[in-house]
Coordinates of C-alpha atoms in Angstrom, one line a residue:
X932 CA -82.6 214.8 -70.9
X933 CA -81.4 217.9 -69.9
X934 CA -82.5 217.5 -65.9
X935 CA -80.1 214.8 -66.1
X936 CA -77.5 216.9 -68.0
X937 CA -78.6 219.3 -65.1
X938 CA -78.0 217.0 -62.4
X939 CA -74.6 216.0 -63.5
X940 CA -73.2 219.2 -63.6
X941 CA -74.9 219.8 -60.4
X942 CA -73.1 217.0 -58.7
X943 CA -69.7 217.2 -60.1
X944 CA -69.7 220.7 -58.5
X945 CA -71.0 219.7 -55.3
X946 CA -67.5 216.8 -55.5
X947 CA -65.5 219.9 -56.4
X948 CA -66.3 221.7 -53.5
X949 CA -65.0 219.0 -51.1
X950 CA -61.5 220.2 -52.6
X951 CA -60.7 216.3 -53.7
X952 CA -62.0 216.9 -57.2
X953 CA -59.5 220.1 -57.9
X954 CA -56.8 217.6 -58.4
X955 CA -58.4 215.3 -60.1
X956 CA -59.5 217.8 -62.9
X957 CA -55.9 219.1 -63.1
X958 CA -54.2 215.4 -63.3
X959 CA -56.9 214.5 -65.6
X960 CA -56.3 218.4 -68.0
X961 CA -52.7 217.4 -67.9
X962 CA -52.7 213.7 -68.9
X963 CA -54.8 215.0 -71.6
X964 CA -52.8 217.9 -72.6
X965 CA -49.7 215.9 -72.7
X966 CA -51.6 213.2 -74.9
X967 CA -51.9 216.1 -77.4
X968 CA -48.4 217.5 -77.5
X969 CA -48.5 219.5 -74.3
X970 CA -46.6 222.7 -75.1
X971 CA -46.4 221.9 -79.0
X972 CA -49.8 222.8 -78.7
X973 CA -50.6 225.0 -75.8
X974 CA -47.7 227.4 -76.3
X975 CA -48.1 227.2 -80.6
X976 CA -48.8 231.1 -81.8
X977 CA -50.9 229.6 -84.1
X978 CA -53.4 226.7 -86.0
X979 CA -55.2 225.6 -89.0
X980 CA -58.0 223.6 -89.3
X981 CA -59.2 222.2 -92.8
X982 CA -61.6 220.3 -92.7
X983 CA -63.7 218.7 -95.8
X984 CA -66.8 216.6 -95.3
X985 CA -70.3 215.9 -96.6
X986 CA -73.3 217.4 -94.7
X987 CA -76.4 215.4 -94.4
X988 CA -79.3 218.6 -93.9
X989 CA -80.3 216.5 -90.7
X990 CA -83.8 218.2 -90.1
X991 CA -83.4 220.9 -93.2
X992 CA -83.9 218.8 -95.9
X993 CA -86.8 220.3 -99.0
X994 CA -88.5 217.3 -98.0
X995 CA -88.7 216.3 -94.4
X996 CA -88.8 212.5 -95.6
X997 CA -86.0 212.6 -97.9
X998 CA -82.3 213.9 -96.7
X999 CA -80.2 216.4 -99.1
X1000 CA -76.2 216.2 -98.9
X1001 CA -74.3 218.8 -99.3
X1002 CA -70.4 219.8 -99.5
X1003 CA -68.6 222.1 -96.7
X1004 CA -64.9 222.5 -97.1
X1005 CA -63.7 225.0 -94.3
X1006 CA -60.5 226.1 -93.2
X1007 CA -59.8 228.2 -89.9
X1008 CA -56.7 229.8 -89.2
X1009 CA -56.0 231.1 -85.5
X1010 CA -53.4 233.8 -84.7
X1011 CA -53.5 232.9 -81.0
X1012 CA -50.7 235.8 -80.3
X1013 CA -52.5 238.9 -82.0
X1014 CA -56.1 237.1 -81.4
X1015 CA -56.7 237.3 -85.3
X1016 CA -58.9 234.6 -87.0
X1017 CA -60.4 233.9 -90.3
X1018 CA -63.0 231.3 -91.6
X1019 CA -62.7 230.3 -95.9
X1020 CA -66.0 227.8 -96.4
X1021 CA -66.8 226.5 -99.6
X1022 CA -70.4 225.2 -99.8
X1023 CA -72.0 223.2 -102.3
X1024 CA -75.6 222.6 -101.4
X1025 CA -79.2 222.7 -103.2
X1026 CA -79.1 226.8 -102.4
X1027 CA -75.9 226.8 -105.4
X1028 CA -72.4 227.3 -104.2
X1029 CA -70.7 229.8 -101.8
X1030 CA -67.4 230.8 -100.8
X1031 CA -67.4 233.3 -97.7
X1032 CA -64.8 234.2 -95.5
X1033 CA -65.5 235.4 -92.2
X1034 CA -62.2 237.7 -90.7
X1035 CA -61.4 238.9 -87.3
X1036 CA -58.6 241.0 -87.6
X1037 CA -57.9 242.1 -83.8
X1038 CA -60.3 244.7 -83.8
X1039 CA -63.1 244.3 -85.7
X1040 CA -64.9 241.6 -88.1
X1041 CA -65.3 241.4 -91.8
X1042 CA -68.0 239.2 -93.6
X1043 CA -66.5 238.5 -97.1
X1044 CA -68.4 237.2 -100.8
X1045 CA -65.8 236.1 -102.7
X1046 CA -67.5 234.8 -106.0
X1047 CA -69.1 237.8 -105.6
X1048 CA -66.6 240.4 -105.2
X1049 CA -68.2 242.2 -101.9
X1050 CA -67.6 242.8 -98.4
X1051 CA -68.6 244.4 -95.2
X1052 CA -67.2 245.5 -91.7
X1053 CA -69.6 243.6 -88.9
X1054 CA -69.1 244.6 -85.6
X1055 CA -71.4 241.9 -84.6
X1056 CA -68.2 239.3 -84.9
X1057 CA -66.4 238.7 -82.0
X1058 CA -63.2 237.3 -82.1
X1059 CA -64.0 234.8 -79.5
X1060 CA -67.3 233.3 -80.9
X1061 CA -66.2 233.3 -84.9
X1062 CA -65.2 229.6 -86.0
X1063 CA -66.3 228.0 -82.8
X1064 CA -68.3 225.6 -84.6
X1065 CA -65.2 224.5 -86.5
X1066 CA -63.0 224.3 -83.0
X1067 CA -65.6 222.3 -81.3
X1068 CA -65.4 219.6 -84.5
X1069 CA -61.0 219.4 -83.6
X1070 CA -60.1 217.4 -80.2
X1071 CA -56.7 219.1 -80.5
X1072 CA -58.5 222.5 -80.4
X1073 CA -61.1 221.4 -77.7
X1074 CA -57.7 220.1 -75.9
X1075 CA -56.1 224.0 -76.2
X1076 CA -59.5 225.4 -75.3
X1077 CA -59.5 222.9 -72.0
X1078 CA -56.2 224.0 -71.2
X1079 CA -56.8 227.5 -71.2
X1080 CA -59.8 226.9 -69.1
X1081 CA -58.6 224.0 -66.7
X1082 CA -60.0 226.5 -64.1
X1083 CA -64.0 225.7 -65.4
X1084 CA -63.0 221.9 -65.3
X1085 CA -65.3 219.3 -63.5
X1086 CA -65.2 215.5 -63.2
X1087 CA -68.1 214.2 -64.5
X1088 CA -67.1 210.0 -63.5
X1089 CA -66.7 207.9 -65.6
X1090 CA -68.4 205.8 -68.5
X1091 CA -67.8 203.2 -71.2
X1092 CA -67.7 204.2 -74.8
X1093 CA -67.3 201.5 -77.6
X1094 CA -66.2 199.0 -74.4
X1095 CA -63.8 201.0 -73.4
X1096 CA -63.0 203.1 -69.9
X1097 CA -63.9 206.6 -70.1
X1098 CA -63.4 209.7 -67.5
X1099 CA -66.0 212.7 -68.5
X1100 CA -64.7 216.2 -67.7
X1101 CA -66.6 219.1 -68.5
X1102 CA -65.8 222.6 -69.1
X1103 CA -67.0 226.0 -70.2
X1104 CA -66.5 227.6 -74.0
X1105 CA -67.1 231.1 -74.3
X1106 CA -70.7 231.4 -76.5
X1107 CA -71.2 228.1 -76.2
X1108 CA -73.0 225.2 -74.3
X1109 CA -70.8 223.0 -71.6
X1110 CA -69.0 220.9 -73.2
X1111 CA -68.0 217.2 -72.0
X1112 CA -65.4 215.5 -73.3
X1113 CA -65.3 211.6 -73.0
X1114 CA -61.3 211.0 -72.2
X1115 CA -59.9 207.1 -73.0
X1116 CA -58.3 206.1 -69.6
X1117 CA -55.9 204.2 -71.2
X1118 CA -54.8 206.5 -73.7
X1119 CA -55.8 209.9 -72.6
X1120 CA -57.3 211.1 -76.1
X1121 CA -60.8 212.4 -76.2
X1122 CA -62.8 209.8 -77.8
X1123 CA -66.1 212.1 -78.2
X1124 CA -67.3 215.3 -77.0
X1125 CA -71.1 215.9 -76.2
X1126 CA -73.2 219.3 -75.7
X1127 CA -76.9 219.7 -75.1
X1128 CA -79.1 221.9 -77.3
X1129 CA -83.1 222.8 -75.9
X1130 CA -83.6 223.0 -79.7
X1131 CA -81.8 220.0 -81.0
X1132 CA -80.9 217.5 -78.3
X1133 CA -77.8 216.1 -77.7
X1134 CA -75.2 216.8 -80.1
X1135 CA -72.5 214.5 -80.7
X1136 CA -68.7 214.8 -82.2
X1137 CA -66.9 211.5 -82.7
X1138 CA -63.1 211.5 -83.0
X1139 CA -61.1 208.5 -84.5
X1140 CA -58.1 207.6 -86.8
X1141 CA -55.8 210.1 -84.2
X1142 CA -52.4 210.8 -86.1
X1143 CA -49.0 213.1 -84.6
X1144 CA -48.0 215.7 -86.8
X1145 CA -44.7 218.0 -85.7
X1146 CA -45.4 216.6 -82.3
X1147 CA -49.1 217.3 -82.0
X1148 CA -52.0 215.2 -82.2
X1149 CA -55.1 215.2 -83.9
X1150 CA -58.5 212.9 -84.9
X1151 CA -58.2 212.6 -88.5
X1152 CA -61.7 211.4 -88.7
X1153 CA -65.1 213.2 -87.1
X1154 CA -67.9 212.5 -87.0
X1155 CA -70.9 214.4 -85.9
X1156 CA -74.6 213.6 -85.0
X1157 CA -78.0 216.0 -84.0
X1158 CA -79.8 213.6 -81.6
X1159 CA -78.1 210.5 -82.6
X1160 CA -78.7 211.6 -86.0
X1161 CA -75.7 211.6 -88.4
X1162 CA -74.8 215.6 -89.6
X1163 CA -71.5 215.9 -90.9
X1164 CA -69.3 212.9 -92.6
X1165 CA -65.8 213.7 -92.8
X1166 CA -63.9 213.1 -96.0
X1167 CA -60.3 214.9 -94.7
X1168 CA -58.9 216.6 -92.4
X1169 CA -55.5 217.9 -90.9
X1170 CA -54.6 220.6 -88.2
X1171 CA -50.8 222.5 -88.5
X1172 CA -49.9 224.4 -85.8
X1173 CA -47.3 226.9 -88.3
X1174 CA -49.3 227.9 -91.0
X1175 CA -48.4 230.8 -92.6
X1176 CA -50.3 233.6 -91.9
X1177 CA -49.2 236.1 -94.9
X1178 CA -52.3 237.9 -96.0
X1179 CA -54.7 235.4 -93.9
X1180 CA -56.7 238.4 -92.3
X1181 CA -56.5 240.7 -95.2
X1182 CA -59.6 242.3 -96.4
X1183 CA -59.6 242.7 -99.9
X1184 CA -59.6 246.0 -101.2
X1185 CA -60.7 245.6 -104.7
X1186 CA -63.8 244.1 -103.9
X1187 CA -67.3 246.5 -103.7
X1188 CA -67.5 247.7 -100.0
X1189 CA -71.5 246.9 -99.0
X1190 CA -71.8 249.3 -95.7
X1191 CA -73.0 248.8 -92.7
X1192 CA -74.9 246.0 -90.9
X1193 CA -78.3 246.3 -89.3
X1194 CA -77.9 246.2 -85.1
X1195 CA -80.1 243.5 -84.6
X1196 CA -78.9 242.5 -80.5
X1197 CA -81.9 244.1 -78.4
X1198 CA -85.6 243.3 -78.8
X1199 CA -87.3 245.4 -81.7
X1200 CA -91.0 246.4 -82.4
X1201 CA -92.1 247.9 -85.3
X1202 CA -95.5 249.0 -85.3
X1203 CA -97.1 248.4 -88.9
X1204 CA -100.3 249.8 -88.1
X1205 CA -103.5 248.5 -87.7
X1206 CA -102.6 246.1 -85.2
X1207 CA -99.9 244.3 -86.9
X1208 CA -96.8 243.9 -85.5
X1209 CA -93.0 242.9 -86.8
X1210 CA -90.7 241.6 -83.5
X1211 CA -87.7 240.0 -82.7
X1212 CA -84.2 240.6 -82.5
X1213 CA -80.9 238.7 -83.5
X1214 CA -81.6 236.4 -86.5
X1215 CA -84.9 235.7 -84.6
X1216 CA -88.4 237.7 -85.5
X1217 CA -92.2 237.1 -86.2
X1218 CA -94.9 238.9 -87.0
X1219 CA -98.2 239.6 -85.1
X1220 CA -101.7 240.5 -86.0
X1221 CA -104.1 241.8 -83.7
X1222 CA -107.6 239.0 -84.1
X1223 CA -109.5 240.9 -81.6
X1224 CA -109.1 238.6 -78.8
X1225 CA -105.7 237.3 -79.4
X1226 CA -103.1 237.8 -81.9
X1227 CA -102.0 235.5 -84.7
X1228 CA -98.6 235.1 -84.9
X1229 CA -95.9 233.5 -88.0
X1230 CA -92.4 233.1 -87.4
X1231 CA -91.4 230.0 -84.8
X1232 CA -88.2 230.5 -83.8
X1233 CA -87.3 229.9 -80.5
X1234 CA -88.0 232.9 -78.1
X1235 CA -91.3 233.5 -79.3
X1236 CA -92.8 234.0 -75.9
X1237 CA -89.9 237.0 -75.5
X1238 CA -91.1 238.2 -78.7
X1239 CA -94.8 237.9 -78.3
X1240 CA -94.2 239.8 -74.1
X1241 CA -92.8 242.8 -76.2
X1242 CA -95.7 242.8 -78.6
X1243 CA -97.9 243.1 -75.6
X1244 CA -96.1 245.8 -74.1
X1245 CA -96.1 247.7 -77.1
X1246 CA -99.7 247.7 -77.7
X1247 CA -100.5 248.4 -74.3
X1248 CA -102.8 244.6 -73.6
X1249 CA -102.1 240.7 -72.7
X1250 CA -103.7 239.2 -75.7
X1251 CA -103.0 235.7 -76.0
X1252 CA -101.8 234.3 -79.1
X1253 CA -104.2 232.2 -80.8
X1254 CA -102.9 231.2 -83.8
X1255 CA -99.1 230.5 -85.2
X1256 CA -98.7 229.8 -88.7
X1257 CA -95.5 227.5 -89.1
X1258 CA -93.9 227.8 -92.7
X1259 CA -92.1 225.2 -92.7
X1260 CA -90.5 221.8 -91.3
X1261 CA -86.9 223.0 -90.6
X1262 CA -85.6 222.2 -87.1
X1263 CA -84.3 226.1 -86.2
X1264 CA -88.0 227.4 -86.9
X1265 CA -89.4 224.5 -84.9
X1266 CA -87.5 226.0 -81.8
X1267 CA -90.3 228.1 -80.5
X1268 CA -93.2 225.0 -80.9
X1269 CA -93.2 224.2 -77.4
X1270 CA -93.7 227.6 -76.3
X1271 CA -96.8 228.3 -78.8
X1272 CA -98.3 225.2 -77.6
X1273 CA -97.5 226.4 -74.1
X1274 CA -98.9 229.5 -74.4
X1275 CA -102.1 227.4 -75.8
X1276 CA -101.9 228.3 -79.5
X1277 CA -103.2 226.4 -82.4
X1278 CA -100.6 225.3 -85.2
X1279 CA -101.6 226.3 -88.8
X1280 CA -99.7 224.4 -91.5
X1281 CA -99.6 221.8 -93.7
X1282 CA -100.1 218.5 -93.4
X1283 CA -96.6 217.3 -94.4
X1284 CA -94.9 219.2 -91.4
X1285 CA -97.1 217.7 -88.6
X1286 CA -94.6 214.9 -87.6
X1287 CA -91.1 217.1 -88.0
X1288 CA -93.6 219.3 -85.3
X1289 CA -94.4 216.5 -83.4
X1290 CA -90.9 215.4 -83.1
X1291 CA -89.8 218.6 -82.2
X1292 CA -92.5 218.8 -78.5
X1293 CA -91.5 218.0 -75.5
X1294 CA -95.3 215.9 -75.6
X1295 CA -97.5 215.0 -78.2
X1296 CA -100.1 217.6 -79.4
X1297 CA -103.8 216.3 -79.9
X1298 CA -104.9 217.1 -83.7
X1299 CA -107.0 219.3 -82.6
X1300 CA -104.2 222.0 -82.2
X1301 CA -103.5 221.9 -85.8
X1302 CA -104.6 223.6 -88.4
X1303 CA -104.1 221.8 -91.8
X1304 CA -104.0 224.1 -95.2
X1305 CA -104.5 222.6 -98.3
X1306 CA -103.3 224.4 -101.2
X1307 CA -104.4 227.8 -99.6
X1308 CA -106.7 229.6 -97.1
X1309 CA -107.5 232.8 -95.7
X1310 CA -108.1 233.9 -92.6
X1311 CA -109.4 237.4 -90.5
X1312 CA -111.8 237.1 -93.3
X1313 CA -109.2 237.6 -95.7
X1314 CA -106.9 240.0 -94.0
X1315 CA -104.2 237.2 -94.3
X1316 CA -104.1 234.7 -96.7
X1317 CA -101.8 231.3 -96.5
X1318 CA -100.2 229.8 -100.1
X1319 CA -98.7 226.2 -100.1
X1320 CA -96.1 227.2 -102.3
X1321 CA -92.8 225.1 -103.5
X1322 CA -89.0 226.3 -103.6
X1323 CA -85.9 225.0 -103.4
X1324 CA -85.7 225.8 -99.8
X1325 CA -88.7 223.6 -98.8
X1326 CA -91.3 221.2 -101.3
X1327 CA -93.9 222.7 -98.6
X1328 CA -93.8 226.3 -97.8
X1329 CA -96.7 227.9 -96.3
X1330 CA -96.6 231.7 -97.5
X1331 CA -97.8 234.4 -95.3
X1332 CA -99.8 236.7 -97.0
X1333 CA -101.2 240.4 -96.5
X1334 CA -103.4 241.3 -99.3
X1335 CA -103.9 244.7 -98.0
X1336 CA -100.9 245.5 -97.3
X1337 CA -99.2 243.5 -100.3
X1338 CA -96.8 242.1 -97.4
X1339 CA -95.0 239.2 -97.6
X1340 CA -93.6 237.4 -94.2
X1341 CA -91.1 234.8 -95.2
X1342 CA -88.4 232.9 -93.6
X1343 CA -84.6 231.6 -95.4
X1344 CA -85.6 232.8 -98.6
X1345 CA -84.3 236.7 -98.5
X1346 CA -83.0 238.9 -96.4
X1347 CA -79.6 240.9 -95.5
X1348 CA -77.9 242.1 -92.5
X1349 CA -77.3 245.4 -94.0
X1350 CA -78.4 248.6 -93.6
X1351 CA -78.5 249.3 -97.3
X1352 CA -77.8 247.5 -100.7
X1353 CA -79.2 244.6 -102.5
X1354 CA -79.2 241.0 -100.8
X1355 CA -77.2 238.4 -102.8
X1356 CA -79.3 236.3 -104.0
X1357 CA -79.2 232.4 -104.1
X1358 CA -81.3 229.6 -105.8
X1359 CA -83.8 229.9 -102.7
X1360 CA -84.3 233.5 -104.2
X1361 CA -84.5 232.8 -107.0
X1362 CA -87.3 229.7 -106.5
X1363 CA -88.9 231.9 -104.2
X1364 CA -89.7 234.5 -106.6
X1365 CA -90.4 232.6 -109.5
X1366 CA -93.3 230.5 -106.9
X1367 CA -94.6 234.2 -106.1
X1368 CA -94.9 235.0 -110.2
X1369 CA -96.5 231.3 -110.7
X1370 CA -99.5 232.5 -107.5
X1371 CA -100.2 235.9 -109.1
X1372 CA -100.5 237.7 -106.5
X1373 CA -99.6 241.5 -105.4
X1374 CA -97.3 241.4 -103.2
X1375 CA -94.5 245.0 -102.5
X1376 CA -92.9 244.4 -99.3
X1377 CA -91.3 241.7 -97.3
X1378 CA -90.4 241.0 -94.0
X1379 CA -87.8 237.8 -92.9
X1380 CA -87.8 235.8 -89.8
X1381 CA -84.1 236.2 -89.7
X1382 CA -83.4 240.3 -89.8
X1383 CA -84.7 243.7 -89.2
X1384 CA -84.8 245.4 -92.7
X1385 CA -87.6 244.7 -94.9
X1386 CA -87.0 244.1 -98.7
X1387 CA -89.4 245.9 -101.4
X1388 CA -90.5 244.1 -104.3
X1389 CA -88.0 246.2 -106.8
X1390 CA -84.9 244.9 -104.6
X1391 CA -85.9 241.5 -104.8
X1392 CA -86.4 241.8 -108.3
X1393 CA -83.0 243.5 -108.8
X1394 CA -81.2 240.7 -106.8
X1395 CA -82.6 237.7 -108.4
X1396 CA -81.8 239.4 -111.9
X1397 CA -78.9 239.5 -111.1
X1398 CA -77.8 235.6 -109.9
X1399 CA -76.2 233.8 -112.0
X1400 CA -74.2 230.4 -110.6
X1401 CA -70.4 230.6 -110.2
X1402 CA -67.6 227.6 -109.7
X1403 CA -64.8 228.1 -107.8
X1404 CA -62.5 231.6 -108.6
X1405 CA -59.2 231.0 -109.9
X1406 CA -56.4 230.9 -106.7
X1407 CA -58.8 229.6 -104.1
X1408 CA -56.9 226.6 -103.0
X1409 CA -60.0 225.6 -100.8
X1410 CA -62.5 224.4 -103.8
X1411 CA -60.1 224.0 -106.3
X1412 CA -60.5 220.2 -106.6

């Protein structure tokens, strides 16, 4: 799939270089542009986006045979002029509710907890980047995006979608994928947009039910789909290009300030001793320990072969990792499966995550490369130990365990970005202690595939006493319904 995505991309430049297909993208950019309001929405200061819909945890489910839905309601406001943004989402899932707010405020970023009163200065938010997700979901913002980019434009021929004639142009977004829209000949609106994923596939927006609003058009409806597979179901939707921006960026004063966030951008190693390693960078790390002849290895996000290379450089050998322990079914720690079973490792885990594995290779694996646990196991002759545990992240979680050491590797259910200062903790934290306390065991420190900073056993305490569920806050027009 993605050769051909390859090979298309490769072709349409080759056509651009013959200097016919420069006007054709730029008739094509402005038929569109002018479908969508041409200057009401190129030259607008400013947008909102709110959009409410269900989520269907396509490949992040507790149980990998039955789906969860959940309930995002997100609005993004652009200042376009002052290159502001900020991102209110209101989430109702199986984790409890949330209601964060991500800010941009020209020169820096702000991650802010408003049920719980908090907030911290990230410099790892960049102004371009932050609600991407939510402007890739909008044609009109996709159309304004294309606009501002006509320059990456390529004609990609055309197709039929639904019956109907199609012209394909593809373009660059900053932080993300290509993306292609699918452009109705007839009535120059984008019909659906589609971006490839090595993790996921093909990924999929739908746009229908297209309405005018102060001279600007929008798809009132969107639909979006993981490998054909339905994601996100819209309930409503509108975009207004003169909101009012009075206190939109404003980070709240009152609320406790939580420090500084953990640089997490370069490749890390910390050496544990003993021949255990922790590795990774961004929200992507594993642990390593040394078997002798090879190294067994949890954590299975993608760039574990980056992440294993710096292992090896650390310790000074080319040990080849043996073993990987997978934790759990969930598509983003599938990533790295067809690099473990490239670099020849055997897959330890239960037997309930064999097919969401299977589906996730680029080949079928032989059952002699897994590793089934039932209820528990050991292995190193006990210097780790592997619990089938149950949480309300995952009915199947296979625990990595360090008696020795008392250390904990885990994945989604803890963690924090921060230097310093308690996580907040969630149902998932609150399951995954509670599972701990039901196994017994001694257990002090903890390390997360997603960050940097391990947690000790009195912090994770200390957070989970302190949960408690919350409904929406008084003046939060986003949840209040």
């Amino acid at each position: 799939m993605l050769g051909k995505f390859a090979a298309a991309a490769t072709a349409s430049l080759m056509m651009a270089a013959t200097g016919n297909a420069g006007e054709k993208e730029d008739a094509l950019v402005d038929r569109v542009v002018g479908a969508y309001g041409g200057k009401a929405l190129t030259e607008a200061s400013a947008m909102r986006i709110s959009d409410r819909y269900k989520i269907l945890a396509v490949g992040q489910s507790v149980d990998p045979k039955v789906m969860d839905i959940g309930h995002n309601y997100v609005d993004l406001i652009i200042d376009f002029e002052n290159q502001r943004k900020s991102v209110m989402a209101w989430n109702k899932n199986r984790a409890g509710n949330g209601l964060n707010q991500t800010i941009h405020d020209g020169q820096t970023g702000y991650n802010v907890d408003h049920l719980n009163q908090n907030q911290f200065e990230n410099a790892n938010l960049q102004y371009a980047v932050l609600g991407g997700g939510i402007m890739r979901t909008t044609d009109a913002a996709l159309v304004r995006l294309l606009a501002d980019g006509r320059e990456t434009a390529v004609h990609g021929g055309e197709a039929l979608y639904q019956g109907q004639a199609h012209e394909k142009l593809t373009f660059k977004m900053e932080g993300s994928p290509d993306l292609t829209l699918f452009i109705n000949k007839e009535t120059g609106l984008v019909s659906k947009m589609e971006r490839y994923n090595p993790v996921f596939g093909t990924l999929s927006y739908l746009f229908d039910d297209h309405r005018t609003v102060d001279g600007v058009t929008y798809a009132s409806d969107m639909n979006f789909l993981i490998d054909g597979q339905p994601n996100i179901i819209s309930i409503s939707r509108s975009v207004d290009m003169t909101p009012d921006l009075t206190g939109a960026f404003d980070v709240p004063t009152d609320y406790e300030a939580r420090g500084q966030t953990v640089d997490t951008s370069e490749m890390s190693v910390l050496d544990l001793g003993d021949g255990v390693y922790f590795a990774g960078q961004n929200i992507g790390y594993s642990i390593f320990v040394d078997a002798g002849d090879h190294y067994i290895a949890s954590g299975g996000y993608a760039g574990l072969k980056d992440r294993l290379a710096a292992v090896q450089a650390q310790a000074g050998n080319e040990k080849p990792l043996g073993k990987l322990v997978v934790t759990h079914h969930h598509s983003d720690h599938l990533g790295g499966m067809n690099e473990a079973v490239e670099l020849g490792a055997t897959l330890v885990t239960v037997a309930e995550h064999v097919q969401p594995i299977q589906e996730s290779l680029n080949q079928p694996l032989a059952d002699d490369r897994f590793e089934l646990v039932e209820g528990q196991t050991t292995l190193l002759g006990g210097k780790i130990a592997l619990h089938d545990i149950s949480t309300a992240h995952a009915a199947n979680y296979l625990l990595f365990y360090m008696p020795a050491r008392k250390l904990v590797f885990s994945a989604d259910h803890f963690g924090t970005p921060l230097v310093s200062g308690l996580p907040v903790a969630n149902l998932n934290m609150v399951t995954f202690r509670q599972a701990l306390e039901r196994l017994g065991i001694d257990t002090q420190i903890f390390y997360s595939a997603h960050g940097g900073r391990a947690l000790t056993l009195a912090e994770l305490r200390a957070a989970t006493d302190a949960y408690e569920p919350k409904g929406c806050p008084a003046g939060f027009e986003i949840c209040a319904d």
